[in-house]
Coordinates of C-alpha atoms in Angstrom, one line a residue:
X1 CA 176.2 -102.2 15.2
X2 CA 176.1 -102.7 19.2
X3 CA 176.9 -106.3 20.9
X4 CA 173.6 -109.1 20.3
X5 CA 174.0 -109.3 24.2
X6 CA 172.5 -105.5 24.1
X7 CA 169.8 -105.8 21.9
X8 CA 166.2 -106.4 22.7
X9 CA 164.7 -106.4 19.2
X10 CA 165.8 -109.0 16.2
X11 CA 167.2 -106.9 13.9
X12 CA 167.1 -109.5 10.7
X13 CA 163.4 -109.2 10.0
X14 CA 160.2 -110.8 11.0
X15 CA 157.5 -109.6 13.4
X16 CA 158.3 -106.1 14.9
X17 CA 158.6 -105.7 18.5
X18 CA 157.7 -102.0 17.9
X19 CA 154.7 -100.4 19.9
X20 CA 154.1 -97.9 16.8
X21 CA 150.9 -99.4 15.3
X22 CA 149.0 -98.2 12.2
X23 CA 146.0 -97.1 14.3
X24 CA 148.1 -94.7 16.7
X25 CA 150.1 -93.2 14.0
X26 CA 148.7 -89.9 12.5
X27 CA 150.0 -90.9 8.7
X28 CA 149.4 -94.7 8.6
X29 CA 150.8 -94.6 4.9
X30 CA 154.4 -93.7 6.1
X31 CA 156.3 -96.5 7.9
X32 CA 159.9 -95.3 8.9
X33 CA 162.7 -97.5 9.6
X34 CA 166.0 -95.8 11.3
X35 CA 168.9 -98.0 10.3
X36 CA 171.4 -97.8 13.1
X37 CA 174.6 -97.9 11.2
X38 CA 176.8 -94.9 12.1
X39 CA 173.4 -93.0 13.5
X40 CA 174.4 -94.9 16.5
X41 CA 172.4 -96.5 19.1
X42 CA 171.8 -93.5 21.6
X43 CA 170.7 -91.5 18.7
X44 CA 168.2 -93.8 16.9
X45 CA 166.3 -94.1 20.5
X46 CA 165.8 -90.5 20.7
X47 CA 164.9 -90.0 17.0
X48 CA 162.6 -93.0 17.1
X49 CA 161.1 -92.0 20.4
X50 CA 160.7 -88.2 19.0
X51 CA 158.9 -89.4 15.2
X52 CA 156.3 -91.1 17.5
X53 CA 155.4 -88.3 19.8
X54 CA 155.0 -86.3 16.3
X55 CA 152.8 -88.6 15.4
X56 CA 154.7 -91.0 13.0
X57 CA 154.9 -94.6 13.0
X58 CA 158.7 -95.8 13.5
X59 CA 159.0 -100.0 13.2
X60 CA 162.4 -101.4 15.0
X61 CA 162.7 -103.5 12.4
X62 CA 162.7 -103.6 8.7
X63 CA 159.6 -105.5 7.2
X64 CA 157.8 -105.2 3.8
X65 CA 155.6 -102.4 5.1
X66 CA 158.4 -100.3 5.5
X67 CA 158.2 -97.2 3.1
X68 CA 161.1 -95.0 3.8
X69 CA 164.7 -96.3 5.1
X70 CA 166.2 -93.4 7.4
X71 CA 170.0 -93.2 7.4
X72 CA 172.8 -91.1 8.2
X73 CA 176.2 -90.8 7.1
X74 CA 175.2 -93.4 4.5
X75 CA 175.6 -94.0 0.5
X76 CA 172.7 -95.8 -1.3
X77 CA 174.8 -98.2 -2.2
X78 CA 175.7 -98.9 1.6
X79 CA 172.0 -99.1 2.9
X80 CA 171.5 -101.6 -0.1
X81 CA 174.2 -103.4 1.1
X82 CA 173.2 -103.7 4.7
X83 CA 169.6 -104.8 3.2
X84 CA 170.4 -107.6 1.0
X85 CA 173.1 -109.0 4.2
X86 CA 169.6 -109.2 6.0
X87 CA 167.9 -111.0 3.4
X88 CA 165.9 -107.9 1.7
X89 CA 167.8 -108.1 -1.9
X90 CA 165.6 -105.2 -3.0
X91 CA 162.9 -102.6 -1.8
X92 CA 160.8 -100.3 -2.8
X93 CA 161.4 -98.1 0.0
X94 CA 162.5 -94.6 -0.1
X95 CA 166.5 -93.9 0.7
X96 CA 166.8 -91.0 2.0
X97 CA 169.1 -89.0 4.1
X98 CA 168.3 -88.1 7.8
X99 CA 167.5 -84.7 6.9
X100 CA 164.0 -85.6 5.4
X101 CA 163.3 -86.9 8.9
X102 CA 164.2 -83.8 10.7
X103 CA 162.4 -81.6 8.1
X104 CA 159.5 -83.6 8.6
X105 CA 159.3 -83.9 12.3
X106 CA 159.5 -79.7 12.0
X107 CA 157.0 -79.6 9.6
X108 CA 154.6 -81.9 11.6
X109 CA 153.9 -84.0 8.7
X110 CA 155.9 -86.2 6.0
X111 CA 157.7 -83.8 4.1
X112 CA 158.0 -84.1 0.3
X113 CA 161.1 -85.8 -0.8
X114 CA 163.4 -84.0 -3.1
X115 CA 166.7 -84.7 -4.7
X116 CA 168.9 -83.5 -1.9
X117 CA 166.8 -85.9 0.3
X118 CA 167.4 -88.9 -1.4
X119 CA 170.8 -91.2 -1.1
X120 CA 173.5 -90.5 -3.5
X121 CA 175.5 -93.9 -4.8
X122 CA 178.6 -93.3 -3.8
X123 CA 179.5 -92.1 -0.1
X124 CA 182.9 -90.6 0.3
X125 CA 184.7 -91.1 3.0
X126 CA 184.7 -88.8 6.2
X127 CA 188.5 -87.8 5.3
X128 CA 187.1 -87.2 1.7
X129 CA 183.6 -85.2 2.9
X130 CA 182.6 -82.1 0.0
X131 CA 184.4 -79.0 0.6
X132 CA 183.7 -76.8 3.0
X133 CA 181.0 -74.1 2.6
X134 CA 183.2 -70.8 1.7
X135 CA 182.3 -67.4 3.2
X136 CA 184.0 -64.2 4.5
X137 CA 184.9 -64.0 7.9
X138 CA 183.8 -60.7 8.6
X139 CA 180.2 -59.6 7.8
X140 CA 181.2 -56.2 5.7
X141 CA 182.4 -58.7 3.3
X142 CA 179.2 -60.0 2.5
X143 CA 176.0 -59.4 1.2
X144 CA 172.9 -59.7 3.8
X145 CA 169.2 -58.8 2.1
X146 CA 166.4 -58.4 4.5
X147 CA 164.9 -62.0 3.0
X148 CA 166.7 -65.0 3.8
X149 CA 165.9 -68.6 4.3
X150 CA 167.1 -69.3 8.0
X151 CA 164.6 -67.2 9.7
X152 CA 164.1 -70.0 12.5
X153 CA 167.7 -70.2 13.3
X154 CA 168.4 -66.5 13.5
X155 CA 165.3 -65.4 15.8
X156 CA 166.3 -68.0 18.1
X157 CA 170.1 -67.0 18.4
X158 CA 169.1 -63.1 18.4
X159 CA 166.7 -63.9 21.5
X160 CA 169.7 -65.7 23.2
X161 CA 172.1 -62.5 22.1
X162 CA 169.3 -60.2 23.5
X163 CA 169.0 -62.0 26.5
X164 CA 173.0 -61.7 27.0
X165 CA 172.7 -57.8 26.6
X166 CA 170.4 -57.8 28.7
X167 CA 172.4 -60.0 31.4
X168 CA 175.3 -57.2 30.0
X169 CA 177.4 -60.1 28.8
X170 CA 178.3 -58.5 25.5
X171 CA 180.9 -61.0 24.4
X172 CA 178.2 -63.8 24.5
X173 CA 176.1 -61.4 22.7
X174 CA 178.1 -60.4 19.9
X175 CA 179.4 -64.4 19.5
X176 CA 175.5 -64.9 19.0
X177 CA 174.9 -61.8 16.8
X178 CA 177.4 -62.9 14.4
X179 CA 176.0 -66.2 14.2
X180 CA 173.2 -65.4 13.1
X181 CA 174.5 -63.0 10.5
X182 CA 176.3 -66.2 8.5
X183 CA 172.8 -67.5 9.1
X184 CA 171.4 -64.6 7.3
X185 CA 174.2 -65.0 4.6
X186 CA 173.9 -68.8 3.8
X187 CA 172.3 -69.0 0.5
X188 CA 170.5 -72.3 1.3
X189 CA 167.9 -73.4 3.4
X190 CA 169.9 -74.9 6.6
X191 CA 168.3 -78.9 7.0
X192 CA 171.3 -80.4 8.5
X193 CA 174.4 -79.0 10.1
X194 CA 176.8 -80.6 8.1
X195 CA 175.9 -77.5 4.9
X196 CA 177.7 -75.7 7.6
X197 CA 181.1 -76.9 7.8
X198 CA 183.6 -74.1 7.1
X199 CA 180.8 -71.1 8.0
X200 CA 182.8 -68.8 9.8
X201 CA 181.4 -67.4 13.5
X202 CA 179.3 -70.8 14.4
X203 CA 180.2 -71.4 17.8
X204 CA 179.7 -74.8 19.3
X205 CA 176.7 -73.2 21.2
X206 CA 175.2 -72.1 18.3
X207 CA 175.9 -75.3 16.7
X208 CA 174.1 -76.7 19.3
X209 CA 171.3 -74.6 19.2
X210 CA 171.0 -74.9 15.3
X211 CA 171.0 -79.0 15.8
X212 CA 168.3 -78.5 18.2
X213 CA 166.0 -76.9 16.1
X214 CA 166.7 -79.3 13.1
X215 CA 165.7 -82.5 15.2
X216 CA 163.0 -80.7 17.5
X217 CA 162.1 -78.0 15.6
X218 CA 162.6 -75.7 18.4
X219 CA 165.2 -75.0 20.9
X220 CA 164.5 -75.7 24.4
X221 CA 167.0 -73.4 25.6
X222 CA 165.5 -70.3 23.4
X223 CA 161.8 -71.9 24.7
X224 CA 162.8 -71.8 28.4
X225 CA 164.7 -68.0 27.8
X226 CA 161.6 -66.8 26.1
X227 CA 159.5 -67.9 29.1
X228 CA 162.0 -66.8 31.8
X229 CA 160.0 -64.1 34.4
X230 CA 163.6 -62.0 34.2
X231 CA 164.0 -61.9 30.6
X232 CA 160.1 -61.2 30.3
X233 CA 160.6 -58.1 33.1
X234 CA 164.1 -56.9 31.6
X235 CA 162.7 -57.0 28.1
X236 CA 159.5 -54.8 28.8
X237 CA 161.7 -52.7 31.7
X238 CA 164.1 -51.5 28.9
X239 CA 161.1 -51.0 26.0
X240 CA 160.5 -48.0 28.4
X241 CA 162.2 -44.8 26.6
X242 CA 165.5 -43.2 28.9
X243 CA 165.8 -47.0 30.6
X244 CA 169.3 -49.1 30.0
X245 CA 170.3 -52.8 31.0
X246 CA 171.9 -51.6 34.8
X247 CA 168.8 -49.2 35.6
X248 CA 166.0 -52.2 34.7
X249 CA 168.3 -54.9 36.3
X250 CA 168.5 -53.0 39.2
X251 CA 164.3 -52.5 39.3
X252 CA 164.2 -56.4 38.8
X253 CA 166.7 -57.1 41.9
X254 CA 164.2 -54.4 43.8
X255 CA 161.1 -57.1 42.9
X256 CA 159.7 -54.8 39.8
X257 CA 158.2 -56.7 36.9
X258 CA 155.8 -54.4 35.1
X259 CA 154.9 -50.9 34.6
X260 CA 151.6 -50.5 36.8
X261 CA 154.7 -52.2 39.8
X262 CA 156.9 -49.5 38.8
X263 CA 154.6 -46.7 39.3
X264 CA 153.7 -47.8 42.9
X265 CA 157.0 -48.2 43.7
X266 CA 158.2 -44.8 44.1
X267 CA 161.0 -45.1 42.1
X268 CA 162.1 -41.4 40.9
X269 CA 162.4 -41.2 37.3
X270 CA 164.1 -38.8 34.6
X271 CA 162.1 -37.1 32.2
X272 CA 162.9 -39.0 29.5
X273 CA 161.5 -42.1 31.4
X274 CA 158.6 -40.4 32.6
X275 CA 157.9 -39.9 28.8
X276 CA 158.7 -43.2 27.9
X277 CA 156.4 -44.5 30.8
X278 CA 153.4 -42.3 29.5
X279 CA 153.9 -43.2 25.6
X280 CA 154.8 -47.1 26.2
X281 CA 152.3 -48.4 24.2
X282 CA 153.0 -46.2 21.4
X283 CA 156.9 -46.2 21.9
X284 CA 156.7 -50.0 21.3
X285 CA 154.8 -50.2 18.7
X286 CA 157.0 -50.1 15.2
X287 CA 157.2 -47.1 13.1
X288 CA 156.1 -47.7 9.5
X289 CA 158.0 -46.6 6.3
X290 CA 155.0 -44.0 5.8
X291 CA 155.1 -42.3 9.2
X292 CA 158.7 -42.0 9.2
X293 CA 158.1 -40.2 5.3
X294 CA 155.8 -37.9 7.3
X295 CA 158.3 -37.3 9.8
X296 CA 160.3 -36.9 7.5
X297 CA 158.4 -34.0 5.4
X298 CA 157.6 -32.2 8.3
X299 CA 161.8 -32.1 9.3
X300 CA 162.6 -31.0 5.7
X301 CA 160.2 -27.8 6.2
X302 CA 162.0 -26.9 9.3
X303 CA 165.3 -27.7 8.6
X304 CA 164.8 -26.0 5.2
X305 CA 162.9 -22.9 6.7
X306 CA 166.2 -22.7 9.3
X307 CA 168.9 -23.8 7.3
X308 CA 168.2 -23.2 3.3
X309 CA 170.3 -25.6 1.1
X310 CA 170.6 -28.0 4.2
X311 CA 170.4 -31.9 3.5
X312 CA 168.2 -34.3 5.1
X313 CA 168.9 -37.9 4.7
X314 CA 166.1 -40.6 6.4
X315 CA 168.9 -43.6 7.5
X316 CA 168.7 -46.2 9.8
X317 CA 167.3 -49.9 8.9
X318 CA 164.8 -47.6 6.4
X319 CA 167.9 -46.3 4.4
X320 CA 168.7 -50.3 4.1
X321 CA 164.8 -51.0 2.9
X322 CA 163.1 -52.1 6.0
X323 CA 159.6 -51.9 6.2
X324 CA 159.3 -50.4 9.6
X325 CA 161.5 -49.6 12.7
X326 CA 161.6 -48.8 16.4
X327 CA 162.2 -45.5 16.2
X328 CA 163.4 -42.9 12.9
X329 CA 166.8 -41.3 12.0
X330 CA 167.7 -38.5 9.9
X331 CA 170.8 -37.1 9.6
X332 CA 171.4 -33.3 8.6
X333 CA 174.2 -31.8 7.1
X334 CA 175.2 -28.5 4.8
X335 CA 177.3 -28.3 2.0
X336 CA 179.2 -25.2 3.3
X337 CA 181.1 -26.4 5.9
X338 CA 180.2 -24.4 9.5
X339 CA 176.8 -23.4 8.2
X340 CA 175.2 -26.4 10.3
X341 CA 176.3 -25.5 13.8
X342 CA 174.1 -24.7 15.9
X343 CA 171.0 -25.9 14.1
X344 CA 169.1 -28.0 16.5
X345 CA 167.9 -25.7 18.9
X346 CA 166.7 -23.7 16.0
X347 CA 164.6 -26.2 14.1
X348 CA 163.5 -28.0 18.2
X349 CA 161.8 -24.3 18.6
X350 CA 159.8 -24.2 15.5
X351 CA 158.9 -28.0 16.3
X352 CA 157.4 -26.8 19.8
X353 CA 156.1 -24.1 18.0
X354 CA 153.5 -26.2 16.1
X355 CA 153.3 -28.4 18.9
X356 CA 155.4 -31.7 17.6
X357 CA 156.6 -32.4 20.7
X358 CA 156.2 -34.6 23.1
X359 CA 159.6 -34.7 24.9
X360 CA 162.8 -33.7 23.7
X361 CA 166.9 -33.8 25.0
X362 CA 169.3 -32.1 22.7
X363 CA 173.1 -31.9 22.7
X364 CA 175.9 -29.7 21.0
X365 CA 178.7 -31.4 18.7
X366 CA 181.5 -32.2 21.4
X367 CA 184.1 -34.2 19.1
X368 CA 186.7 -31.8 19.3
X369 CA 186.7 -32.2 23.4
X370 CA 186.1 -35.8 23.1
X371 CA 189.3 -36.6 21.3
X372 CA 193.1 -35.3 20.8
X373 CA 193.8 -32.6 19.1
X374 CA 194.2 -33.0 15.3
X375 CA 197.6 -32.0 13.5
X376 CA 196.2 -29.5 11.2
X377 CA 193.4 -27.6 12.6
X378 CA 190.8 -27.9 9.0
X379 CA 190.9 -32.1 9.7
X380 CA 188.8 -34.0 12.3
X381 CA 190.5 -35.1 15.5
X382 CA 191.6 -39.2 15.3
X383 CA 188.2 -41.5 16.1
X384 CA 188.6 -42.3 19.7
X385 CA 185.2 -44.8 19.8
X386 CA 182.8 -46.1 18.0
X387 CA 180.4 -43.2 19.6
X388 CA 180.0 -40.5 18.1
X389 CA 179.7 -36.9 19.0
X390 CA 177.3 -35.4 16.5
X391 CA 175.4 -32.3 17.2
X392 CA 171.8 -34.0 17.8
X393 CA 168.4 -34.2 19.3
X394 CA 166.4 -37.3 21.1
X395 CA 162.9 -36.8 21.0
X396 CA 159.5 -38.5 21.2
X397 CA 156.8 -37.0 18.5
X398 CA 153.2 -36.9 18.3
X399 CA 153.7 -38.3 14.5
X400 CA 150.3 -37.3 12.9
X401 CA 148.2 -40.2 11.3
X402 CA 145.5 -40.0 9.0
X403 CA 143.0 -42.2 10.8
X404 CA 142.0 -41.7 14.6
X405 CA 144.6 -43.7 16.8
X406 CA 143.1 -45.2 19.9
X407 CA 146.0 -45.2 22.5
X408 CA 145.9 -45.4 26.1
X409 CA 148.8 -43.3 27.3
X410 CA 148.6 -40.0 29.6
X411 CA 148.7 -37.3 26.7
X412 CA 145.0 -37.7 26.5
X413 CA 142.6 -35.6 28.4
X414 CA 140.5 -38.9 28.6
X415 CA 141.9 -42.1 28.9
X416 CA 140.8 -44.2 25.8
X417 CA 139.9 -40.9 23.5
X418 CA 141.0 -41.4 19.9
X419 CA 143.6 -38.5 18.6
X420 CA 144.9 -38.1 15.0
X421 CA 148.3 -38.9 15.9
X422 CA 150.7 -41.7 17.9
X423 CA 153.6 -40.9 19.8
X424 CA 156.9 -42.2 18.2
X425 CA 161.3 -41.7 18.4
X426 CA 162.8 -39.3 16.3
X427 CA 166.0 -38.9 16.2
X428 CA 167.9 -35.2 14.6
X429 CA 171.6 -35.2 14.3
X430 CA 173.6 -32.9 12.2
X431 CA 176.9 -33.0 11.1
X432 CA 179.8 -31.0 9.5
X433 CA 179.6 -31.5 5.7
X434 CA 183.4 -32.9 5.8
X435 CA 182.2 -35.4 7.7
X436 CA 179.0 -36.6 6.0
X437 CA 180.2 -39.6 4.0
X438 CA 181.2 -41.6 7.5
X439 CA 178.3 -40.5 9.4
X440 CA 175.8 -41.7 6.7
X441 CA 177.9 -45.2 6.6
X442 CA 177.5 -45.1 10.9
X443 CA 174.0 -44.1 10.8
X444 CA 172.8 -46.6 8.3
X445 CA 174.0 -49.8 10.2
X446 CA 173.0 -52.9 10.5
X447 CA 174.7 -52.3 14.5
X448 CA 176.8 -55.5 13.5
X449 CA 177.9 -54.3 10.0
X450 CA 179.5 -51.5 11.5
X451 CA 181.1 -53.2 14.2
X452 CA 182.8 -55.2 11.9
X453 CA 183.7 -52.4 9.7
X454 CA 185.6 -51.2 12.1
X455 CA 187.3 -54.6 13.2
X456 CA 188.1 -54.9 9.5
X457 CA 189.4 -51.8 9.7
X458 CA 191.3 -52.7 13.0
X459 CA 192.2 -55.9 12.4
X460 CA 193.2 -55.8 8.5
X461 CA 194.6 -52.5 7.5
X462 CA 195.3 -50.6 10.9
X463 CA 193.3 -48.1 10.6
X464 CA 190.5 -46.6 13.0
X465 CA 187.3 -45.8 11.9
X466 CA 184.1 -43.8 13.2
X467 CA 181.4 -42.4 12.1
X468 CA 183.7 -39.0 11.9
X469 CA 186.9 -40.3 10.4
X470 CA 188.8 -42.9 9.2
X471 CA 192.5 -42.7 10.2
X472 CA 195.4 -44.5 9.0
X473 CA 197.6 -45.9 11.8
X474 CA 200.6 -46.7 9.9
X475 CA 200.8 -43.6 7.7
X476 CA 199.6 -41.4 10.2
X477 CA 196.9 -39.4 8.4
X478 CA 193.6 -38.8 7.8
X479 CA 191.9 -40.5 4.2
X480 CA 189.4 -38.1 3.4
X481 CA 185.5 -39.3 1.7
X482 CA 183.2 -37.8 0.0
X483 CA 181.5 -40.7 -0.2
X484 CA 180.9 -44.1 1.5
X485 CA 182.1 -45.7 -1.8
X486 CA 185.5 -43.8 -1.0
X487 CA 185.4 -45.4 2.4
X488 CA 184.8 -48.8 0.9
X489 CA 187.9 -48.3 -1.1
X490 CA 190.3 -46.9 1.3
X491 CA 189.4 -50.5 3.7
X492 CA 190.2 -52.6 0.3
X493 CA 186.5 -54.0 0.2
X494 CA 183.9 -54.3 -2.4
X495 CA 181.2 -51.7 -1.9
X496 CA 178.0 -52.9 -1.0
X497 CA 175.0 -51.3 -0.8
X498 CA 172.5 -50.1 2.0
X499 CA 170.1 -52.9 1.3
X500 CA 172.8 -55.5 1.7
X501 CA 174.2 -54.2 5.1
X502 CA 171.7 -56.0 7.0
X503 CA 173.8 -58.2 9.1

């Protein structure tokens, strides 16, 4: 309670002072009353202040018209208390917590009170709060479906960790990456911070940005980053196929904010971005599950026709159940060891051949010059990075689609012509048969599963793992896989599945 000399409204009763009336509220049936105790005085201003620019009338004082007490921090019994010391022995006002206000002031209307809403009898102590929420530390640990109940809260701290890749602060963005993947893990619906308490990876900016959303239903940070001119340039400037974080931020410095600004300004570009320029409405558009199966058919007939008895394994976020994707990965391997080499410029002639593609960039397997020389010759050199060095090919497709596809890119004789096909990424790599089990694990992500993975790997058991190897510091040795469940077991963690890696 603050000093009487402070105060400018009675707060025992009688007429309100409050400038909330019934005919400038939206929901004249709902009359909220704050009660200051431990919400503090700073805090009840801004709440009032904010319930009234949503359209809720807020009274300063407690009267008989009064239909829900708003506390914080409070017991039932303790708001009764304070009640009956003002001369209201009894009510029939809703109790309820602070989080009913916040959910309601998100929802633009009075939101439905349920159990967890309404004030509990006893209040325990702040020394003697409910245990802390447990969960893993590290995201391999735990299981992330594609549906979860925080969707709000993770879209706004993957914009702010985009934005920091963008501004090539990678620390920031992996702080806010992680974030949001306890986000993604919490089994609840997040309505106040305190569910929280003992998360793992929740930063005090990401607190913050959580607490912002719960009282305002939206972040003005995330807002004024979504509306920033160089986030808005850098995001569409790196969209563009062949372009990285240094090449657009260096376009922005030059005054470039768009493509037709680009193509006037003389910049030279690569092939690959000369591609990605001429598909960019395509390129950004997302791949569905059906085109990538058509992809997908059309890579097993060359691949087969090439390499009989050859393996070809869609992965990626569609290997973990997505729906659709920014570009396709398959990953190619051959049960006899050796047989695979050399592959890719095979199976990219007969693509050309019936006229598949658009642009293309291919590579040969370069893993043994990339890292030290292995002890026995038959085992894979020790994992040097997290990058790989996978025989492979980069392309861009004309994917074929069953319905005429307007576009507006310069494939077409005519600019506006419909074709039966869209231009789209595919990816090709191939890799030795010995090495299958950690490639497939690489290639199936999420990004942030696998880079914790391999700081579990790190971190916990010294050992180093790629998507080639996984090598025991401490004994010195390889552990062989055949299968990612293998891998699971030689890191000590419970397996989990491709649909549950999407941290």
């Amino acid at each position: 309670m603050v000093p009487l000399k402070r105060r400018k409204v009675s707060w025992t009763g009688g007429a309100s002072t409050s400038d909330s009336r019934d005919d400038a509220s939206k929901f004249p049936q709902v009359v909220l009353f704050l009660l200051e105790r431990k919400m503090g005085t700073s805090r009840r201003i801004f709440l009032t202040e904010l319930g009234r620019k949503k359209g809720f009338r807020v009274d300063e004082v407690f009267t008989e018209n009064v239909t829900h007490v708003i506390s914080e921090k409070n017991s039932g019994d303790e708001v009764r208390g304070w009640l009956s010391s003002q001369g209201h022995g009894s009510t029939p006002a809703h109790l309820v917590d602070i989080s009913w206000l916040t959910e309601s002031l998100s929802a633009g209307c009075p939101a439905h009170i349920l159990q967890r809403h309404r004030l509990t009898e006893r209040q325990t102590s702040s020394r003697d709060e409910a245990a802390a929420f447990s969960m893993p530390v590290y995201a391999c640990q735990r299981r992330t479906t594609l549906d979860h109940r925080n969707a709000v809260f993770t879209e706004a701290l993957s914009l702010l960790a985009e934005n920091a890749e963008l501004s090539e602060d990678g620390g920031r963005a992996v702080a806010f990456r992680r974030a949001a993947a306890t986000l993604k893990a919490f089994p609840e619906q997040v309505t106040d911070a305190r569910q929280l308490r003992g998360c793992p990876c929740l930063g005090r900016h990401s607190l913050g940005v959580i607490q912002d959303i719960l009282e305002n239903g939206t972040s003005r940070e995330v807002e004024a980053t979504r509306r920033s001119e160089r986030f808005q340039a850098l995001k569409l400037l790196t969209g563009i196929f062949g372009v990285g974080t240094k090449t657009a931020a260096q376009w922005f410095r030059e005054g470039i904010r768009n493509l037709p600004q680009l193509l006037q300004s003389g910049c030279a570009l690569n092939g690959a971005q000369r591609a990605g320029v001429a598909h960019y409405d395509d390129l950004t558009q997302d791949v569905t599950k059906a085109e990538a199966d058509v992809v997908g058919r059309i890579v097993e007939e060359a691949v087969g026709a090439e390499l009989p008895g050859a393996r070809v394994v869609l992965v990626g976020g569609f290997r973990r159940g997505k729906p659709s994707g920014h570009d396709v990965d398959f990953l190619i391997t051959h049960p006899q060891e050796g047989r695979e080499e050399g592959l890719i410029p095979k199976v990219v002639a007969r693509l050309e051949a019936r006229d598949f593609l658009l642009y293309h960039k291919s590579s040969r397997n370069s893993y043994a010059e990339a890292n030290v020389a292995p002890a026995r010759p038959a085992r894979p050199a020790r994992p040097a990075s997290s990058m790989d060095h996978f025989e492979r090919c980069l392309s861009i497709w004309k994917v074929p689609t069953p319905e005429p596809h307007s576009h507006r890119d310069d494939a077409a004789p005519r600019r506006g012509e419909c074709r039966r096909w869209r231009a789209a990424r595919v990816d090709l790599v191939v890799c030795p048969f010995s090495q299958f089990a950690f490639a497939l694990l690489g290639w199936t992500g999420s990004k942030l599963f696998e880079r914790e993975l391999r700081r579990w790997a790190a971190h916990r058991k010294d050992m180093s793992l790629s998507s080639h190897a996984l090598y025991d510091n401490k004994q010195r040795e390889f552990l062989p896989a055949a299968t990612e469940e293998e891998i699971f077991a030689h890191l000590a963690l419970e397996y989990v599945p491709p649909s549950e890696r999407n941290a």
